[in-house]
mmCIF file of C-alpha atoms and ligand atoms in Angstrom:
data_model
loop_
_atom_site.group_PDB
_atom_site.id
_atom_site.type_symbol
_atom_site.label_atom_id
_atom_site.label_comp_id
_atom_site.label_asym_id
_atom_site.label_seq_id
_atom_site.Cartn_x
_atom_site.Cartn_y
_atom_site.Cartn_z
ATOM 1 C CA UNK A 1 -71.749 184.958 -33.744
ATOM 2 C CA UNK A 2 -71.915 188.725 -34.401
ATOM 3 C CA UNK A 3 -75.485 189.026 -33.141
ATOM 4 C CA UNK A 4 -74.633 187.683 -29.671
ATOM 5 C CA UNK A 5 -73.668 190.074 -26.897
ATOM 6 C CA UNK A 6 -70.116 189.686 -25.565
ATOM 7 C CA UNK A 7 -69.428 190.033 -21.852
ATOM 8 C CA UNK A 8 -65.967 190.073 -20.262
ATOM 9 C CA UNK A 9 -65.810 187.649 -17.327
ATOM 10 C CA UNK A 10 -63.047 187.326 -14.741
ATOM 11 C CA UNK A 11 -61.602 183.860 -13.903
ATOM 12 C CA UNK A 12 -63.149 183.675 -10.411
ATOM 13 C CA UNK A 13 -66.633 183.965 -11.936
ATOM 14 C CA UNK A 14 -66.322 180.480 -13.490
ATOM 15 C CA UNK A 15 -67.672 177.866 -11.095
ATOM 16 C CA UNK A 16 -68.443 174.243 -12.021
ATOM 17 C CA UNK A 17 -69.610 174.842 -15.593
ATOM 18 C CA UNK A 18 -71.457 178.016 -14.636
ATOM 19 C CA UNK A 19 -70.724 181.722 -14.629
ATOM 20 C CA UNK A 20 -71.628 183.602 -11.479
ATOM 21 C CA UNK A 21 -72.710 186.938 -12.939
ATOM 22 C CA UNK A 22 -72.065 190.170 -11.053
ATOM 23 C CA UNK A 23 -75.042 192.395 -10.299
ATOM 24 C CA UNK A 24 -73.769 194.891 -12.930
ATOM 25 C CA UNK A 25 -73.539 192.176 -15.602
ATOM 26 C CA UNK A 26 -76.976 190.880 -14.701
ATOM 27 C CA UNK A 27 -78.411 194.396 -14.803
ATOM 28 C CA UNK A 28 -76.800 194.945 -18.223
ATOM 29 C CA UNK A 29 -78.082 191.651 -19.644
ATOM 30 C CA UNK A 30 -81.588 191.740 -18.182
ATOM 31 C CA UNK A 31 -82.476 195.436 -17.839
ATOM 32 C CA UNK A 32 -80.414 197.047 -20.600
ATOM 33 C CA UNK A 33 -80.378 194.302 -23.253
ATOM 34 C CA UNK A 34 -83.730 192.807 -22.181
ATOM 35 C CA UNK A 35 -82.251 189.295 -22.258
ATOM 36 C CA UNK A 36 -84.498 186.542 -20.883
ATOM 37 C CA UNK A 37 -83.958 183.152 -19.349
ATOM 38 C CA UNK A 38 -82.542 180.885 -22.075
ATOM 39 C CA UNK A 39 -80.980 183.715 -24.128
ATOM 40 C CA UNK A 40 -77.377 183.134 -25.174
ATOM 41 C CA UNK A 41 -74.341 185.400 -24.985
ATOM 42 C CA UNK A 42 -70.583 185.095 -25.361
ATOM 43 C CA UNK A 43 -68.413 185.089 -22.246
ATOM 44 C CA UNK A 44 -64.809 186.232 -22.834
ATOM 45 C CA UNK A 45 -62.111 185.756 -20.212
ATOM 46 C CA UNK A 46 -59.962 188.488 -21.792
ATOM 47 C CA UNK A 47 -57.086 185.999 -22.120
ATOM 48 C CA UNK A 48 -58.017 184.347 -25.376
ATOM 49 C CA UNK A 49 -60.912 182.098 -24.474
ATOM 50 C CA UNK A 50 -64.554 182.504 -25.416
ATOM 51 C CA UNK A 51 -67.556 180.437 -24.354
ATOM 52 C CA UNK A 52 -71.127 180.293 -25.530
ATOM 53 C CA UNK A 53 -73.214 180.819 -22.388
ATOM 54 C CA UNK A 54 -76.923 180.772 -21.640
ATOM 55 C CA UNK A 55 -78.767 182.891 -19.116
ATOM 56 C CA UNK A 56 -80.429 180.645 -16.485
ATOM 57 C CA UNK A 57 -82.143 182.071 -13.425
ATOM 58 C CA UNK A 58 -79.861 185.033 -12.834
ATOM 59 C CA UNK A 59 -76.706 182.964 -13.580
ATOM 60 C CA UNK A 60 -75.254 181.608 -16.798
ATOM 61 C CA UNK A 61 -74.583 178.077 -17.906
ATOM 62 C CA UNK A 62 -71.599 177.399 -20.161
ATOM 63 C CA UNK A 63 -72.715 175.563 -23.296
ATOM 64 C CA UNK A 64 -69.433 175.230 -25.248
ATOM 65 C CA UNK A 65 -66.015 176.755 -25.768
ATOM 66 C CA UNK A 66 -65.702 178.747 -29.010
ATOM 67 C CA UNK A 67 -62.828 178.977 -31.473
ATOM 68 C CA UNK A 68 -61.730 182.519 -32.257
ATOM 69 C CA UNK A 69 -59.536 183.677 -35.094
ATOM 70 C CA UNK A 70 -59.471 187.413 -34.483
ATOM 71 C CA UNK A 71 -55.998 187.690 -32.941
ATOM 72 C CA UNK A 72 -52.748 188.668 -34.675
ATOM 73 C CA UNK A 73 -50.371 185.744 -35.279
ATOM 74 C CA UNK A 74 -47.762 187.465 -33.063
ATOM 75 C CA UNK A 75 -48.136 189.245 -29.705
ATOM 76 C CA UNK A 76 -47.377 192.955 -30.190
ATOM 77 C CA UNK A 77 -46.389 195.247 -27.313
ATOM 78 C CA UNK A 78 -46.486 198.994 -27.876
ATOM 79 C CA UNK A 79 -44.299 201.188 -25.682
ATOM 80 C CA UNK A 80 -45.891 204.612 -26.028
ATOM 81 C CA UNK A 81 -44.621 207.911 -24.683
ATOM 82 C CA UNK A 82 -47.714 209.614 -23.327
ATOM 83 C CA UNK A 83 -48.964 212.419 -25.547
ATOM 84 C CA UNK A 84 -50.602 215.569 -24.153
ATOM 85 C CA UNK A 85 -54.396 215.881 -23.903
ATOM 86 C CA UNK A 86 -56.926 213.117 -24.492
ATOM 87 C CA UNK A 87 -55.304 211.731 -27.659
ATOM 88 C CA UNK A 88 -54.313 208.567 -25.822
ATOM 89 C CA UNK A 89 -57.949 207.424 -25.553
ATOM 90 C CA UNK A 90 -58.141 207.104 -29.348
ATOM 91 C CA UNK A 91 -54.734 205.438 -29.524
ATOM 92 C CA UNK A 92 -55.875 202.769 -27.029
ATOM 93 C CA UNK A 93 -59.156 202.217 -28.874
ATOM 94 C CA UNK A 94 -57.721 201.993 -32.403
ATOM 95 C CA UNK A 95 -54.678 199.924 -31.378
ATOM 96 C CA UNK A 96 -57.046 197.482 -29.634
ATOM 97 C CA UNK A 97 -59.007 197.231 -32.878
ATOM 98 C CA UNK A 98 -55.745 196.580 -34.736
ATOM 99 C CA UNK A 99 -54.786 193.717 -32.420
ATOM 100 C CA UNK A 100 -52.237 195.045 -29.893
ATOM 101 C CA UNK A 101 -51.557 192.623 -27.010
ATOM 102 C CA UNK A 102 -50.018 195.054 -24.484
ATOM 103 C CA UNK A 103 -49.665 198.823 -24.205
ATOM 104 C CA UNK A 104 -46.964 200.089 -21.890
ATOM 105 C CA UNK A 105 -47.286 203.882 -21.464
ATOM 106 C CA UNK A 106 -43.975 205.549 -20.669
ATOM 107 C CA UNK A 107 -42.802 208.864 -19.312
ATOM 108 C CA UNK A 108 -39.927 209.949 -21.539
ATOM 109 C CA UNK A 109 -37.494 212.882 -21.265
ATOM 110 C CA UNK A 110 -39.836 215.086 -23.294
ATOM 111 C CA UNK A 111 -43.093 214.053 -21.599
ATOM 112 C CA UNK A 112 -43.599 215.051 -18.023
ATOM 113 C CA UNK A 113 -47.207 214.008 -17.855
ATOM 114 C CA UNK A 114 -47.841 211.517 -15.074
ATOM 115 C CA UNK A 115 -51.393 210.257 -15.537
ATOM 116 C CA UNK A 116 -53.770 209.660 -12.644
ATOM 117 C CA UNK A 117 -55.024 206.202 -11.608
ATOM 118 C CA UNK A 118 -58.432 207.197 -13.038
ATOM 119 C CA UNK A 119 -56.851 207.744 -16.460
ATOM 120 C CA UNK A 120 -55.305 204.260 -16.384
ATOM 121 C CA UNK A 121 -58.642 202.733 -15.404
ATOM 122 C CA UNK A 122 -60.314 204.718 -18.186
ATOM 123 C CA UNK A 123 -57.837 203.349 -20.779
ATOM 124 C CA UNK A 124 -58.402 199.810 -19.488
ATOM 125 C CA UNK A 125 -62.153 200.310 -19.858
ATOM 126 C CA UNK A 126 -61.710 201.683 -23.391
ATOM 127 C CA UNK A 127 -59.571 198.634 -24.292
ATOM 128 C CA UNK A 128 -62.170 196.264 -22.891
ATOM 129 C CA UNK A 129 -65.045 197.927 -24.750
ATOM 130 C CA UNK A 130 -63.070 198.075 -28.003
ATOM 131 C CA UNK A 131 -62.060 194.397 -27.660
ATOM 132 C CA UNK A 132 -65.698 193.393 -27.179
ATOM 133 C CA UNK A 133 -66.864 195.556 -30.074
ATOM 134 C CA UNK A 134 -64.291 194.236 -32.574
ATOM 135 C CA UNK A 135 -64.774 190.591 -31.475
ATOM 136 C CA UNK A 136 -61.286 190.032 -30.137
ATOM 137 C CA UNK A 137 -60.540 187.096 -27.883
ATOM 138 C CA UNK A 138 -58.028 189.080 -25.809
ATOM 139 C CA UNK A 139 -58.503 192.324 -23.970
ATOM 140 C CA UNK A 140 -55.108 194.047 -24.321
ATOM 141 C CA UNK A 141 -53.251 194.760 -21.098
ATOM 142 C CA UNK A 142 -52.763 198.479 -20.440
ATOM 143 C CA UNK A 143 -49.919 198.579 -17.941
ATOM 144 C CA UNK A 144 -49.074 201.190 -15.308
ATOM 145 C CA UNK A 145 -46.976 204.001 -16.820
ATOM 146 C CA UNK A 146 -43.238 203.756 -16.056
ATOM 147 C CA UNK A 147 -40.133 205.781 -16.919
ATOM 148 C CA UNK A 148 -38.792 204.997 -20.406
ATOM 149 C CA UNK A 149 -35.490 203.621 -19.091
ATOM 150 C CA UNK A 150 -37.438 201.278 -16.768
ATOM 151 C CA UNK A 151 -39.602 200.069 -19.662
ATOM 152 C CA UNK A 152 -36.723 199.004 -21.914
ATOM 153 C CA UNK A 153 -35.523 195.950 -19.936
ATOM 154 C CA UNK A 154 -39.100 195.098 -18.858
ATOM 155 C CA UNK A 155 -40.016 193.820 -22.299
ATOM 156 C CA UNK A 156 -38.373 190.609 -23.405
ATOM 157 C CA UNK A 157 -39.666 190.656 -26.990
ATOM 158 C CA UNK A 158 -37.666 188.847 -29.667
ATOM 159 C CA UNK A 159 -38.118 191.652 -32.216
ATOM 160 C CA UNK A 160 -37.777 195.110 -30.685
ATOM 161 C CA UNK A 161 -38.050 198.354 -32.637
ATOM 162 C CA UNK A 162 -37.862 202.035 -31.749
ATOM 163 C CA UNK A 163 -39.551 204.364 -34.252
ATOM 164 C CA UNK A 164 -37.606 207.471 -35.222
ATOM 165 C CA UNK A 165 -38.775 209.827 -37.968
ATOM 166 C CA UNK A 166 -35.356 211.333 -38.658
ATOM 167 C CA UNK A 167 -32.061 209.622 -39.412
ATOM 168 C CA UNK A 168 -32.885 207.555 -42.502
ATOM 169 C CA UNK A 169 -33.381 204.318 -40.658
ATOM 170 C CA UNK A 170 -34.656 201.236 -42.531
ATOM 171 C CA UNK A 171 -38.432 200.911 -42.843
ATOM 172 C CA UNK A 172 -40.186 198.725 -40.234
ATOM 173 C CA UNK A 173 -41.703 196.685 -43.080
ATOM 174 C CA UNK A 174 -38.279 195.575 -44.293
ATOM 175 C CA UNK A 175 -37.622 193.902 -40.936
ATOM 176 C CA UNK A 176 -41.100 192.425 -40.654
ATOM 177 C CA UNK A 177 -40.773 190.771 -44.053
ATOM 178 C CA UNK A 178 -37.913 188.706 -42.596
ATOM 179 C CA UNK A 179 -39.755 187.904 -39.347
ATOM 180 C CA UNK A 180 -41.085 184.360 -38.936
ATOM 181 C CA UNK A 181 -44.407 184.066 -37.087
ATOM 182 C CA UNK A 182 -43.117 181.282 -34.857
ATOM 183 C CA UNK A 183 -39.653 180.125 -33.872
ATOM 184 C CA UNK A 184 -38.267 177.403 -31.568
ATOM 185 C CA UNK A 185 -39.619 179.360 -28.558
ATOM 186 C CA UNK A 186 -43.179 179.329 -29.949
ATOM 187 C CA UNK A 187 -45.136 182.420 -30.983
ATOM 188 C CA UNK A 188 -43.019 185.467 -31.883
ATOM 189 C CA UNK A 189 -43.362 188.674 -29.929
ATOM 190 C CA UNK A 190 -42.819 192.137 -31.373
ATOM 191 C CA UNK A 191 -42.233 195.317 -29.364
ATOM 192 C CA UNK A 192 -42.478 198.789 -30.909
ATOM 193 C CA UNK A 193 -41.620 202.031 -29.089
ATOM 194 C CA UNK A 194 -43.112 205.360 -30.231
ATOM 195 C CA UNK A 195 -41.956 208.736 -28.922
ATOM 196 C CA UNK A 196 -43.838 211.848 -27.725
ATOM 197 C CA UNK A 197 -44.650 215.052 -29.701
ATOM 198 C CA UNK A 198 -41.158 216.368 -29.052
ATOM 199 C CA UNK A 199 -39.572 213.077 -30.191
ATOM 200 C CA UNK A 200 -37.006 210.854 -28.441
ATOM 201 C CA UNK A 201 -33.783 212.384 -27.137
ATOM 202 C CA UNK A 202 -30.482 211.072 -28.520
ATOM 203 C CA UNK A 203 -29.785 209.455 -25.154
ATOM 204 C CA UNK A 204 -33.092 207.571 -25.285
ATOM 205 C CA UNK A 205 -32.328 206.258 -28.774
ATOM 206 C CA UNK A 206 -28.862 205.154 -27.575
ATOM 207 C CA UNK A 207 -30.359 203.466 -24.487
ATOM 208 C CA UNK A 208 -32.844 201.633 -26.698
ATOM 209 C CA UNK A 209 -30.125 200.503 -29.106
ATOM 210 C CA UNK A 210 -28.065 199.125 -26.232
ATOM 211 C CA UNK A 211 -31.179 197.229 -25.076
ATOM 212 C CA UNK A 212 -31.298 195.625 -28.562
ATOM 213 C CA UNK A 213 -33.993 197.841 -30.074
ATOM 214 C CA UNK A 214 -33.584 198.439 -33.809
ATOM 215 C CA UNK A 215 -34.335 202.053 -34.872
ATOM 216 C CA UNK A 216 -36.854 202.048 -37.728
ATOM 217 C CA UNK A 217 -38.734 204.439 -39.979
ATOM 218 C CA UNK A 218 -42.473 204.426 -40.624
ATOM 219 C CA UNK A 219 -42.098 206.372 -43.883
ATOM 220 C CA UNK A 220 -40.902 209.704 -45.210
ATOM 221 C CA UNK A 221 -43.283 211.972 -43.331
ATOM 222 C CA UNK A 222 -43.204 212.946 -39.651
ATOM 223 C CA UNK A 223 -46.321 211.495 -38.075
ATOM 224 C CA UNK A 224 -48.076 212.853 -34.999
ATOM 225 C CA UNK A 225 -47.388 210.969 -31.780
ATOM 226 C CA UNK A 226 -50.978 209.693 -31.813
ATOM 227 C CA UNK A 227 -50.837 208.627 -35.486
ATOM 228 C CA UNK A 228 -47.483 206.794 -35.372
ATOM 229 C CA UNK A 229 -48.634 203.821 -33.187
ATOM 230 C CA UNK A 230 -51.648 203.303 -35.446
ATOM 231 C CA UNK A 231 -49.462 203.362 -38.554
ATOM 232 C CA UNK A 232 -46.912 200.983 -36.974
ATOM 233 C CA UNK A 233 -49.567 198.489 -35.915
ATOM 234 C CA UNK A 234 -51.324 198.682 -39.300
ATOM 235 C CA UNK A 235 -48.025 197.789 -40.962
ATOM 236 C CA UNK A 236 -47.528 194.806 -38.597
ATOM 237 C CA UNK A 237 -51.119 193.567 -39.019
ATOM 238 C CA UNK A 238 -51.075 194.055 -42.810
ATOM 239 C CA UNK A 239 -47.792 192.219 -43.288
ATOM 240 C CA UNK A 240 -48.376 189.307 -40.909
ATOM 241 C CA UNK A 241 -52.067 188.674 -41.556
ATOM 242 C CA UNK A 242 -51.755 188.803 -45.348
ATOM 243 C CA UNK A 243 -48.785 186.429 -45.162
ATOM 244 C CA UNK A 244 -50.762 184.041 -42.962
ATOM 245 C CA UNK A 245 -53.603 184.081 -45.491
ATOM 246 C CA UNK A 246 -51.309 183.009 -48.336
ATOM 247 C CA UNK A 247 -50.249 179.971 -46.294
ATOM 248 C CA UNK A 248 -53.808 178.804 -45.556
HETATM 249 N N1 LIG B 301 -40.549 216.358 -32.884
HETATM 250 C C1 LIG B 301 -40.079 215.176 -33.570
HETATM 251 C C2 LIG B 301 -39.219 215.580 -34.756
HETATM 252 O O1 LIG B 301 -39.321 216.701 -35.196
HETATM 253 O O2 LIG B 301 -38.512 214.689 -35.224
HETATM 254 C C3 LIG B 301 -41.264 214.376 -34.071
HETATM 255 C C4 LIG B 301 -41.827 213.459 -33.093
HETATM 256 S S1 LIG B 301 -43.203 212.565 -33.729
HETATM 257 C C5 LIG B 301 -44.442 213.768 -33.631
HETATM 258 C C6 LIG B 301 -43.596 211.489 -32.434
HETATM 259 C C7 LIG B 301 -43.050 210.096 -32.553
HETATM 260 O O3 LIG B 301 -43.675 209.402 -33.618
HETATM 261 C C8 LIG B 301 -41.565 209.971 -32.856
HETATM 262 O O4 LIG B 301 -40.789 210.059 -31.685
HETATM 263 C C9 LIG B 301 -41.462 208.603 -33.489
HETATM 264 O O5 LIG B 301 -41.409 207.580 -32.507
HETATM 265 C C10 LIG B 301 -42.771 208.500 -34.235
HETATM 266 N N2 LIG B 301 -42.674 208.873 -35.641
HETATM 267 C C11 LIG B 301 -43.295 209.890 -36.254
HETATM 268 N N3 LIG B 301 -43.026 209.871 -37.581
HETATM 269 C C12 LIG B 301 -42.228 208.823 -37.794
HETATM 270 C C13 LIG B 301 -41.623 208.272 -38.952
HETATM 271 N N4 LIG B 301 -41.782 208.790 -40.152
HETATM 272 N N5 LIG B 301 -40.856 207.172 -38.806
HETATM 273 C C14 LIG B 301 -40.671 206.620 -37.582
HETATM 274 N N6 LIG B 301 -41.218 207.096 -36.458
HETATM 275 C C15 LIG B 301 -41.993 208.175 -36.559
#
């Protein structure tokens, strides 16, 4: 399937077994990719479903639904204090490649940066392009930035962790090793919060603990704010995907 182009389609574009392509999508398929009538492509709804579609007279006909196995066995939400500069672009791209389901940017006590609407749209575009490129079924949701204390109760994950480089907390991996992939409520969800360059304040750590977040370490070294989410997600993906493989 790797040779077929992937196009993200919104739900209202599906009509009676056909996809009503936008003029931009048509331009991309016909002018940029030089696709012709009868050529196939993959339509992704960004919510886990893929279809094999065929270009037919400026629209697309759905041929069949496809099975995808490129998602993590649990839905992971990252709560990320916004770092300075453009580092967040790379975080969004790499975390999408690693399988994140949702990124919730937060303004913490030590980050005062309030990003513009254009920045949010840019991150959503980066997530969409990265999801297409790495053949994911889901485009991760990049939510509107909120204050850290607002974010804590927003997420109802079953496993919630706050990463803290100091304080000798147990390693994230130790908790993950005890985490089942499903429970009686269905698929597990995992939430991981990562602080800004200046770190979390004591109050923020206390607030997180009272919202049932477990403080965890990602190892003995202090990672940059833009490296820590990538390390955390690599640990989650490595542990859960390798475990899944042993069961198959
Ligand atoms: N200025 C902080 C200090 O000196 O402790 C360091 C903050 S670090 C650059 C940014 C964020 O990455 C931290 O708030 C934490 O969430 C995460 N982080 C970095 N290294 C970590 C580690 N070894 N274990 C857990 N979290 C870590």
